[in-house]
Amino acid sequence: MAEREVDRSVSQTVKAQLALRDQILSGALRPGERISELQAVETTGASRTPVRMALVRLEEEGLLEAIPSGGFMVKAFSERDISDSIELRGTLEGLAARFAAERGVSARELEPLKECLAAIDELLRQVPISVDAFSSYVTLNARFHAVLTELSRSPPLIRQIDRASALPFASPSGFVMAQSALPEAQQILIIAQEHHRVVIDAIENREGARAEAIMREHARLAVRNLRLALRNRTHLDLLPALALIKTATD
Amino acid sequence: MAEREVDRSVSQTVKAQLALRDQILSGALRPGERISELQAVETTGASRTPVRMALVRLEEEGLLEAIPSGGFMVKAFSERDISDSIELRGTLEGLAARFAAERGVSARELEPLKECLAAIDELLRQVPISVDAFSSYVTLNARFHAVLTELSRSPPLIRQIDRASALPFASPSGFVMAQSALPEAQQILIIAQEHHRVVIDAIENREGARAEAIMREHARLAVRNLRLALRNRTHLDLLPALALIKTATD
DNA sequence: CTCTCAGCTATTGTATACATAACGCATACA
DNA sequence: TGTATGCGTTATGTATACAATAGCTGAGAG
């Protein structure tokens, strides 16, 4: 048969994984819903083998859950799961910051971090923050965290942080915040930015303990922030929100 | 054809995953070595599809690494990778201990922990520690850590700790220690045990910060311990050592 | 003697066929 | 009318066939 359209530029497995992740994050597949392989085959355009590999990867990634009787379902997360994940990530990033500080980082390596800092500063200067500006902020902030993580020079740690980021990055805290137009939002972002500034300083001066403490405080701020935002909303439809904001924010 | 022996009591995928993990940890497959699917099919008795799923899982687990041109190879770890992983796990377990303390744990839930404690106490009473006793210690210690992790009541955290445990649990620190008959070994285990005792106390009294600090110190001890053990050996053949001690120790 | 290119082989990526188990529905009996 | 059982359908687990690519080997030329 094979009238299937085959895109040879990227492996079928990866294609299926990306497509399925999109479907999950966009809310096309709702939490708790069973994923039909056959249906996934149709929507992704790959055949069953790559689809199954993608499903296994997504399960390991934490977005899916294996059903004992067979197959997979979209994992459902509680509010506490999300906030725990944010705190978890903050803890790991704290360790990364400490490693970076203790192991030393050249001025050249700190450059990208400072660039993010400056760019975000620029964005935050406007009041109130536009949607576009907020979106840029989200991207820049994600980049800041990614670069900081890399500076730890610890592959196992970097790997763990990547894994731990799935939920916080997908978490709608920033989105919810922006949507509910929290009066405190601007204020919160400025505090977060201050954290960024101070952590760079701590790393520069090789103060590991201080760098770590700041990142953890940073995460705790994000958790408070999430709770605050959630309280202002009657209903939190987590997954659909993820369609709109796919990168982390705090 | 199908003269293949099929064990229907457990899925082929799981069977293949366990078999391959054993091969890796036993050193039958050396770090950096490419894993041949065909060979894996022969040694595991499963067919290619379950083998591939197992390979993907092992990759996500961190034991394998994907080769860009295709296939997988056994991941090689540096001494720093191992020690970073131990510290990483300690950090996460610190968070777990804090969660447990802050969220409260009933006396009944602490019972298994205290049982481990008592059992290990019993083992450590003998001097010097026999190989059997040491082996029992390793098992009990792993159980202690697992139970403690569960007490956090945080699925995302538990999941991460499980993932982070792959390396430390496989790490030969205890094995090396026992083999090199470190004079300090007994002493170190006693200190570790003291950590266990104190962390239970902290959790009982709901002192989150103290519980966390102890677990992190506990990990730092394990790292020092590993470094010490490694210094006493001219050569560390990591993976084969794993054949002999498959559970964590510190 | 060495380097390069071509062809082959072996291994992976993908697709699909087959087997088996689970779920649902319908029917019959209590 | 409700429950239980059996059959059928559907989906997953597994195996294998097919396709494509990467690496290797050998031969030929410089």
XYZ file of C-alpha atoms (C1' of nucleotides) in Angstrom:
560
model
C 0.000 0.000 0.000
C 2.341 2.656 1.296
C 0.501 5.618 -0.112
C 1.458 7.093 3.202
C 3.152 10.457 2.998
C 6.623 9.943 4.361
C 8.717 12.845 5.516
C 12.223 11.540 5.430
C 13.821 14.659 6.836
C 13.064 13.592 10.387
C 12.607 10.184 11.922
C 9.081 8.918 12.192
C 9.599 8.296 15.878
C 10.545 11.879 16.592
C 7.759 13.162 14.398
C 5.235 11.041 16.272
C 6.625 12.103 19.620
C 6.376 15.792 18.784
C 2.905 15.418 17.341
C 1.620 13.501 20.330
C 3.196 15.898 22.804
C 1.517 18.732 20.977
C -1.801 16.966 21.162
C -1.394 16.439 24.885
C -0.202 19.944 25.650
C -2.809 21.513 23.428
C -5.537 19.687 25.241
C -6.659 17.738 22.198
C -6.092 14.744 24.427
C -7.500 15.357 27.857
C -5.980 14.158 31.143
C -7.098 10.659 32.016
C -8.021 9.944 28.441
C -6.749 6.732 26.963
C -4.563 7.121 23.921
C -5.511 4.863 21.092
C -2.530 3.668 19.130
C -4.563 3.353 16.000
C -5.834 6.877 16.331
C -2.313 8.107 17.035
C -1.154 6.350 13.887
C -3.736 8.272 11.898
C -3.068 11.665 13.434
C 0.718 11.422 13.371
C 1.143 9.734 10.017
C 3.702 7.301 11.400
C 3.097 3.594 11.680
C 2.566 1.684 14.899
C 6.174 0.911 15.704
C 7.420 4.524 15.829
C 4.188 5.535 17.537
C 4.774 2.993 20.257
C 8.320 4.182 20.730
C 7.048 7.719 21.016
C 4.474 6.614 23.584
C 7.163 4.921 25.650
C 9.283 8.070 25.536
C 6.356 10.244 26.548
C 5.626 7.885 29.391
C 9.201 8.153 30.619
C 8.895 11.882 30.147
C 6.007 11.878 32.556
C 3.234 13.040 30.282
C 1.698 9.602 29.892
C 0.910 6.830 32.275
C 0.864 3.137 31.438
C -2.463 1.421 31.954
C -1.991 -1.947 33.667
C -4.288 -3.703 31.258
C -2.371 -2.218 28.376
C -1.960 1.042 26.531
C -1.359 4.541 27.818
C -3.401 7.391 29.158
C -2.688 11.082 29.508
C -1.470 11.741 32.987
C -3.483 14.036 35.166
C -1.725 16.435 37.499
C -2.981 17.984 40.669
C -2.202 21.531 41.672
C 0.159 20.158 44.264
C 1.927 18.067 41.638
C 2.638 21.228 39.741
C 3.802 23.228 42.716
C 5.932 20.339 43.932
C 7.492 20.150 40.510
C 8.309 23.817 40.561
C 9.926 23.481 43.953
C 11.705 20.378 42.732
C 13.098 22.181 39.763
C 14.139 25.098 41.950
C 16.007 22.735 44.218
C 17.844 21.179 41.309
C 18.600 24.560 39.807
C 19.904 25.589 43.185
C 22.323 22.715 43.038
C 23.264 23.726 39.500
C 23.929 27.289 40.609
C 26.063 26.038 43.464
C 28.043 23.767 41.181
C 28.549 26.646 38.776
C 29.748 28.911 41.561
C 32.002 26.345 43.176
C 33.489 25.050 39.959
C 34.019 28.484 38.547
C 32.642 30.122 35.476
C 34.550 32.393 33.119
C 33.347 35.890 32.360
C 32.752 34.776 28.814
C 30.406 32.033 29.937
C 28.418 34.453 32.047
C 27.863 36.681 29.057
C 24.700 34.958 27.711
C 23.210 35.127 31.179
C 23.814 38.841 31.419
C 22.348 39.333 27.992
C 19.124 37.655 29.063
C 19.119 39.793 32.162
C 19.495 42.994 30.183
C 16.859 41.986 27.650
C 14.353 41.176 30.367
C 15.174 44.436 32.141
C 14.309 46.220 28.942
C 10.975 44.435 28.677
C 9.999 45.071 32.257
C 10.552 48.768 31.907
C 7.163 49.198 30.259
C 4.078 49.362 32.417
C 1.795 47.560 32.003
C 3.456 44.686 30.209
C 2.015 43.938 26.808
C 1.146 40.405 25.797
C 3.997 40.410 23.294
C 6.424 41.640 25.909
C 5.239 38.979 28.289
C 5.706 36.332 25.651
C 9.259 37.551 25.032
C 9.849 37.508 28.748
C 8.796 33.863 28.918
C 11.250 32.916 26.195
C 14.095 34.882 27.678
C 13.438 33.527 31.132
C 13.474 29.953 29.859
C 16.768 30.692 28.151
C 18.207 32.145 31.336
C 17.355 29.034 33.272
C 18.672 26.736 30.547
C 21.993 28.568 30.349
C 22.353 28.611 34.101
C 21.735 24.884 34.202
C 24.448 24.287 31.626
C 26.941 26.212 33.721
C 26.836 23.487 36.339
C 28.891 21.371 33.945
C 27.239 18.316 35.400
C 25.611 16.110 32.758
C 23.607 14.061 35.271
C 22.253 17.196 36.871
C 21.463 18.841 33.558
C 19.641 15.710 32.518
C 17.581 15.669 35.692
C 16.695 19.309 35.411
C 15.540 18.784 31.861
C 13.298 15.986 33.051
C 12.072 17.953 36.037
C 11.217 20.872 33.819
C 8.456 19.113 31.946
C 5.774 20.095 34.395
C 6.944 23.514 35.540
C 7.662 24.530 31.960
C 4.243 23.362 30.961
C 2.674 24.869 34.028
C 0.344 27.671 33.253
C 1.438 29.820 36.133
C 2.654 32.587 33.899
C -0.256 32.246 31.587
C -2.773 32.321 34.370
C -0.985 35.274 35.853
C -1.044 37.195 32.630
C -4.642 36.326 31.939
C -5.920 37.291 35.323
C -3.942 40.508 35.043
C -2.777 40.236 38.583
C -1.915 43.626 39.980
C 1.059 41.938 41.574
C 2.273 40.374 38.326
C 4.604 43.184 37.369
C 5.910 43.341 40.882
C 6.507 39.607 40.965
C 8.420 39.623 37.709
C 10.624 42.396 38.998
C 11.442 40.402 42.096
C 12.204 37.361 39.950
C 14.483 39.479 37.829
C 16.235 40.671 40.944
C 16.837 37.025 41.797
C 18.408 36.536 38.405
C 20.686 39.479 38.996
C 21.789 38.328 42.411
C 22.421 34.752 41.389
C 24.768 35.907 38.658
C 26.586 37.978 41.240
C 26.860 35.013 43.570
C 28.227 32.787 40.833
C 30.713 35.450 39.778
C 31.976 35.713 43.348
C 31.973 31.931 43.675
C 29.563 31.977 46.586
C 27.989 28.567 46.112
C 25.743 28.527 49.144
C 24.321 31.937 48.346
C 23.724 31.060 44.705
C 21.871 27.955 45.757
C 19.778 29.755 48.341
C 18.708 32.337 45.804
C 17.548 29.809 43.250
C 15.529 28.019 45.873
C 13.951 31.239 47.020
C 13.273 31.962 43.370
C 11.335 28.711 43.111
C 9.454 29.356 46.296
C 8.396 32.685 44.836
C 7.141 30.857 41.768
C 5.106 28.486 43.918
C 3.527 31.332 45.902
C 2.932 33.027 42.613
C 1.155 29.978 41.202
C -1.010 29.619 44.292
C -1.918 33.271 44.153
C -2.837 33.065 40.498
C -4.897 29.942 41.026
C -6.816 31.502 43.855
C -7.879 34.263 41.519
C -9.389 31.829 39.093
C -12.487 29.867 39.822
C -11.518 27.062 37.532
C -8.171 25.898 36.295
C -8.280 23.977 33.114
C -4.662 23.036 33.140
C -3.937 21.319 29.905
C -5.699 23.604 27.456
C -3.824 26.459 29.030
C -0.634 24.757 28.057
C -1.473 25.265 24.438
C -0.906 28.936 24.911
C 2.191 28.909 26.992
C 4.572 26.106 26.462
C 7.630 27.453 28.149
C 8.367 28.094 31.733
C 7.755 31.229 33.567
C 8.132 32.328 37.089
C 8.289 -20.896 13.020
C 7.814 -19.719 16.580
C 9.818 -22.425 18.233
C 10.845 -19.567 20.465
C 10.375 -20.208 24.148
C 7.812 -17.706 25.311
C 7.357 -16.909 28.952
C 3.881 -15.527 29.166
C 4.027 -14.717 32.835
C 5.774 -11.416 32.168
C 5.701 -9.140 29.165
C 8.472 -9.581 26.667
C 9.289 -5.898 26.925
C 9.867 -6.063 30.654
C 11.790 -9.278 30.314
C 14.057 -7.712 27.713
C 14.522 -4.584 29.798
C 15.549 -6.542 32.872
C 17.845 -8.802 30.889
C 19.551 -5.913 29.151
C 19.933 -3.944 32.355
C 21.533 -6.975 33.912
C 23.921 -7.285 31.022
C 24.897 -3.643 31.335
C 25.264 -3.679 35.087
C 27.102 -6.971 35.054
C 29.625 -5.598 32.641
C 28.761 -8.075 29.906
C 28.230 -4.959 27.844
C 31.012 -2.504 28.405
C 30.651 1.290 28.520
C 30.876 2.823 25.076
C 30.024 -0.457 23.454
C 27.335 -0.413 20.844
C 24.363 -2.612 21.561
C 23.349 -4.772 18.676
C 19.625 -5.255 18.464
C 20.034 -8.608 16.843
C 22.349 -9.771 19.560
C 19.960 -8.451 22.189
C 17.178 -10.387 20.542
C 19.207 -13.565 20.888
C 20.287 -13.010 24.475
C 16.912 -11.829 25.759
C 14.703 -14.213 23.834
C 12.289 -11.439 22.915
C 11.789 -10.220 19.377
C 12.935 -6.904 18.000
C 9.909 -4.820 18.872
C 9.986 -5.431 22.644
C 13.769 -5.198 22.565
C 13.568 -1.788 20.967
C 11.057 -0.629 23.546
C 13.360 -1.855 26.260
C 16.257 0.018 24.670
C 14.248 3.220 24.581
C 13.348 2.795 28.246
C 16.954 2.138 29.188
C 17.984 5.204 27.269
C 15.485 7.325 29.156
C 16.704 5.648 32.298
C 20.160 6.941 31.555
C 22.010 3.683 31.083
C 22.116 3.930 27.322
C 22.888 6.691 24.915
C 21.453 7.050 21.434
C 23.990 7.018 18.637
C 23.207 9.748 16.087
C 23.667 7.404 13.170
C 21.339 4.927 14.796
C 21.270 2.403 17.581
C 22.355 2.686 21.177
C 25.535 2.391 23.154
C 26.202 1.779 26.816
C 26.758 5.089 28.506
C 30.077 5.699 30.154
C 30.195 7.565 33.435
C 33.033 9.517 34.933
C 33.831 9.490 38.614
C 32.398 12.980 38.806
C 29.190 11.848 37.147
C 28.770 9.320 39.909
C 29.559 11.693 42.739
C 27.333 14.362 41.224
C 24.547 11.825 41.037
C 24.976 10.918 44.655
C 24.818 14.563 45.651
C 21.860 15.012 43.353
C 20.016 12.181 44.954
C 20.874 13.496 48.389
C 19.461 16.866 47.471
C 16.234 15.323 46.274
C 15.992 13.102 49.313
C 16.536 16.181 51.406
C 13.522 17.711 49.774
C 11.581 14.499 50.371
C 12.526 14.534 54.054
C 11.452 18.142 54.321
C 8.137 17.437 52.646
C 7.592 14.499 54.966
C 8.367 16.610 58.012
C 6.289 19.568 56.917
C 3.330 17.557 55.748
C 3.322 15.339 58.759
C 3.779 11.624 59.088
C 1.878 9.360 61.433
C 3.674 7.170 63.935
C 2.445 4.168 62.023
C 4.078 5.372 58.844
C 7.379 5.871 60.616
C 7.342 2.297 61.808
C 9.002 0.705 58.744
C 11.734 3.310 58.957
C 12.430 2.499 62.573
C 12.473 -1.193 61.756
C 15.182 -0.646 59.171
C 17.070 1.430 61.670
C 16.922 -1.284 64.315
C 17.877 -4.016 61.867
C 20.892 -2.078 60.653
C 21.877 -1.310 64.236
C 21.894 -5.015 64.877
C 24.127 -5.669 61.892
C 26.599 -2.959 62.748
C 27.104 -4.331 66.223
C 29.489 -6.982 64.933
C 33.081 -6.005 64.263
C 34.326 -6.456 61.647
C 31.318 -6.633 59.389
C 30.990 -9.881 57.498
C 30.268 -9.902 53.794
C 26.804 -11.276 54.461
C 26.101 -8.615 57.020
C 27.290 -5.970 54.638
C 25.023 -7.328 51.944
C 22.072 -7.205 54.340
C 23.026 -3.679 55.240
C 22.909 -2.653 51.599
C 19.411 -4.039 51.198
C 18.134 -2.497 54.395
C 19.678 0.825 53.587
C 18.064 0.881 50.154
C 14.754 0.100 51.822
C 15.218 2.900 54.317
C 15.793 5.408 51.550
C 12.871 4.114 49.515
C 10.470 4.341 52.437
C 11.682 7.800 53.347
C 11.126 8.921 49.783
C 7.573 7.627 49.845
C 6.835 9.627 52.966
C 7.156 12.834 50.986
C 3.770 11.998 49.463
C 4.874 13.797 46.345
C 4.547 11.668 43.207
C 6.670 13.977 41.042
C 9.440 13.977 43.618
C 9.290 10.232 44.144
C 9.508 9.762 40.420
C 12.547 12.000 40.146
C 14.299 10.298 43.007
C 13.731 6.944 41.385
C 15.301 8.256 38.216
C 18.154 9.912 40.062
C 18.878 6.711 41.911
C 19.994 4.769 38.855
C 23.592 5.842 39.135
C 24.060 6.107 42.895
C 22.321 2.792 43.409
C 24.535 1.241 40.809
C 27.584 3.016 42.125
C 30.151 0.704 43.501
C 31.039 2.875 46.439
C 29.939 0.326 48.960
C 31.402 -2.506 47.025
C 34.720 -0.804 46.630
C 34.638 0.105 50.278
C 33.998 -3.426 51.354
C 36.566 -4.862 49.005
C 39.327 -2.514 49.988
C 38.472 -3.221 53.597
C 38.764 0.408 54.513
C 39.559 0.831 58.159
C 37.112 3.691 58.142
C 34.296 1.661 56.609
C 32.732 0.582 59.872
C 33.064 4.085 61.216
C 31.448 5.556 58.122
C 28.501 3.212 58.282
C 27.953 4.123 61.902
C 27.880 7.795 61.034
C 25.444 7.089 58.212
C 23.253 5.195 60.615
C 23.357 8.123 62.982
C 22.077 10.269 60.126
C 19.208 7.868 59.679
C 18.364 8.113 63.344
C 18.447 11.887 63.406
C 16.405 12.338 60.264
C 13.627 10.209 61.724
C 13.708 12.399 64.789
C 13.518 15.544 62.685
C 10.563 14.228 60.730
C 8.796 13.160 63.910
C 9.213 16.651 65.319
C 8.206 18.203 62.003
C 11.477 20.061 61.629
C 11.619 20.275 57.856
C 14.768 22.312 57.500
C 16.698 20.067 59.847
C 15.486 16.902 58.120
C 16.582 18.308 54.798
C 19.961 19.396 56.057
C 20.646 15.952 57.460
C 19.875 14.142 54.242
C 22.133 16.466 52.322
C 24.919 15.967 54.798
C 24.263 12.262 54.474
C 24.857 12.505 50.732
C 27.960 14.589 51.172
C 29.278 11.863 53.438
C 28.588 9.338 50.708
C 30.502 11.427 48.193
C 33.511 11.796 50.486
C 33.216 8.117 51.118
C 33.277 7.305 47.410
C 36.282 9.547 46.807
C 38.095 7.950 49.680
C 37.369 4.479 48.423
C 38.417 5.349 44.905
C 41.682 6.797 46.075
C 42.513 3.479 47.664
C 42.144 1.646 44.409
C 44.527 2.031 41.551
C 41.936 1.173 38.970
C 38.205 1.421 39.068
C 36.442 -0.822 36.673
C 33.043 0.596 37.318
C 30.602 -1.557 35.488
C 31.871 -5.030 36.384
C 31.779 -3.973 39.984
C 28.097 -3.333 39.574
C 27.567 -7.007 39.000
C 28.333 -7.607 42.618
C 26.453 -4.802 44.229
C 23.335 -3.666 42.560
C 21.754 -1.619 45.249
C 22.745 1.626 46.784
C 24.953 2.056 49.716
C 26.343 4.959 51.534
C 52.525 1.743 -0.506
C 48.676 4.496 0.306
C 44.489 6.620 -0.655
C 40.050 6.603 -2.734
C 35.948 4.857 -4.539
C 32.608 1.411 -5.284
C 29.997 -2.341 -4.019
C 28.485 -5.253 -0.515
C 27.009 -6.521 3.934
C 25.119 -5.888 8.144
C 22.180 -3.282 11.100
C 18.843 -0.122 12.030
C 14.237 2.246 10.945
C 9.680 1.352 9.447
C 5.618 -1.065 8.247
C 2.448 -4.640 8.738
C 0.671 -9.178 9.772
C -0.679 -12.249 13.392
C -2.038 -13.624 18.128
C -4.059 -12.745 22.326
C -6.457 -10.584 25.788
C -9.856 -7.248 27.359
C -14.064 -4.852 27.012
C -18.801 -4.442 25.715
C -23.081 -5.954 24.386
C -26.680 -8.974 24.045
C -29.249 -12.687 25.529
C -30.901 -15.925 28.660
C -32.012 -17.369 33.058
C -33.188 -16.533 37.827
C -35.889 -6.682 36.129
C -31.333 -7.615 37.236
C -27.404 -10.323 36.807
C -24.377 -13.462 34.761
C -22.335 -15.609 30.976
C -20.767 -16.082 26.395
C -19.570 -14.374 22.071
C -17.829 -10.872 19.138
C -15.202 -6.918 18.274
C -11.423 -4.118 19.023
C -7.007 -2.866 20.608
C -2.688 -4.027 22.322
C 1.499 -7.109 22.466
C 4.541 -9.536 19.614
C 6.846 -11.142 15.618
C 8.658 -10.611 11.213
C 9.192 -8.821 6.577
C 10.847 -4.980 3.920
C 13.563 -0.786 3.030
C 17.279 2.245 3.506
C 21.522 3.689 5.257
C 25.995 3.476 7.222
C 30.179 1.217 7.666
C 33.493 -1.913 5.935
C 36.238 -4.362 2.723
C 38.614 -4.939 -1.329
C 40.409 -3.517 -5.498
C 42.416 -0.257 -8.441
C 44.922 3.812 -9.445
C 48.197 7.357 -8.348
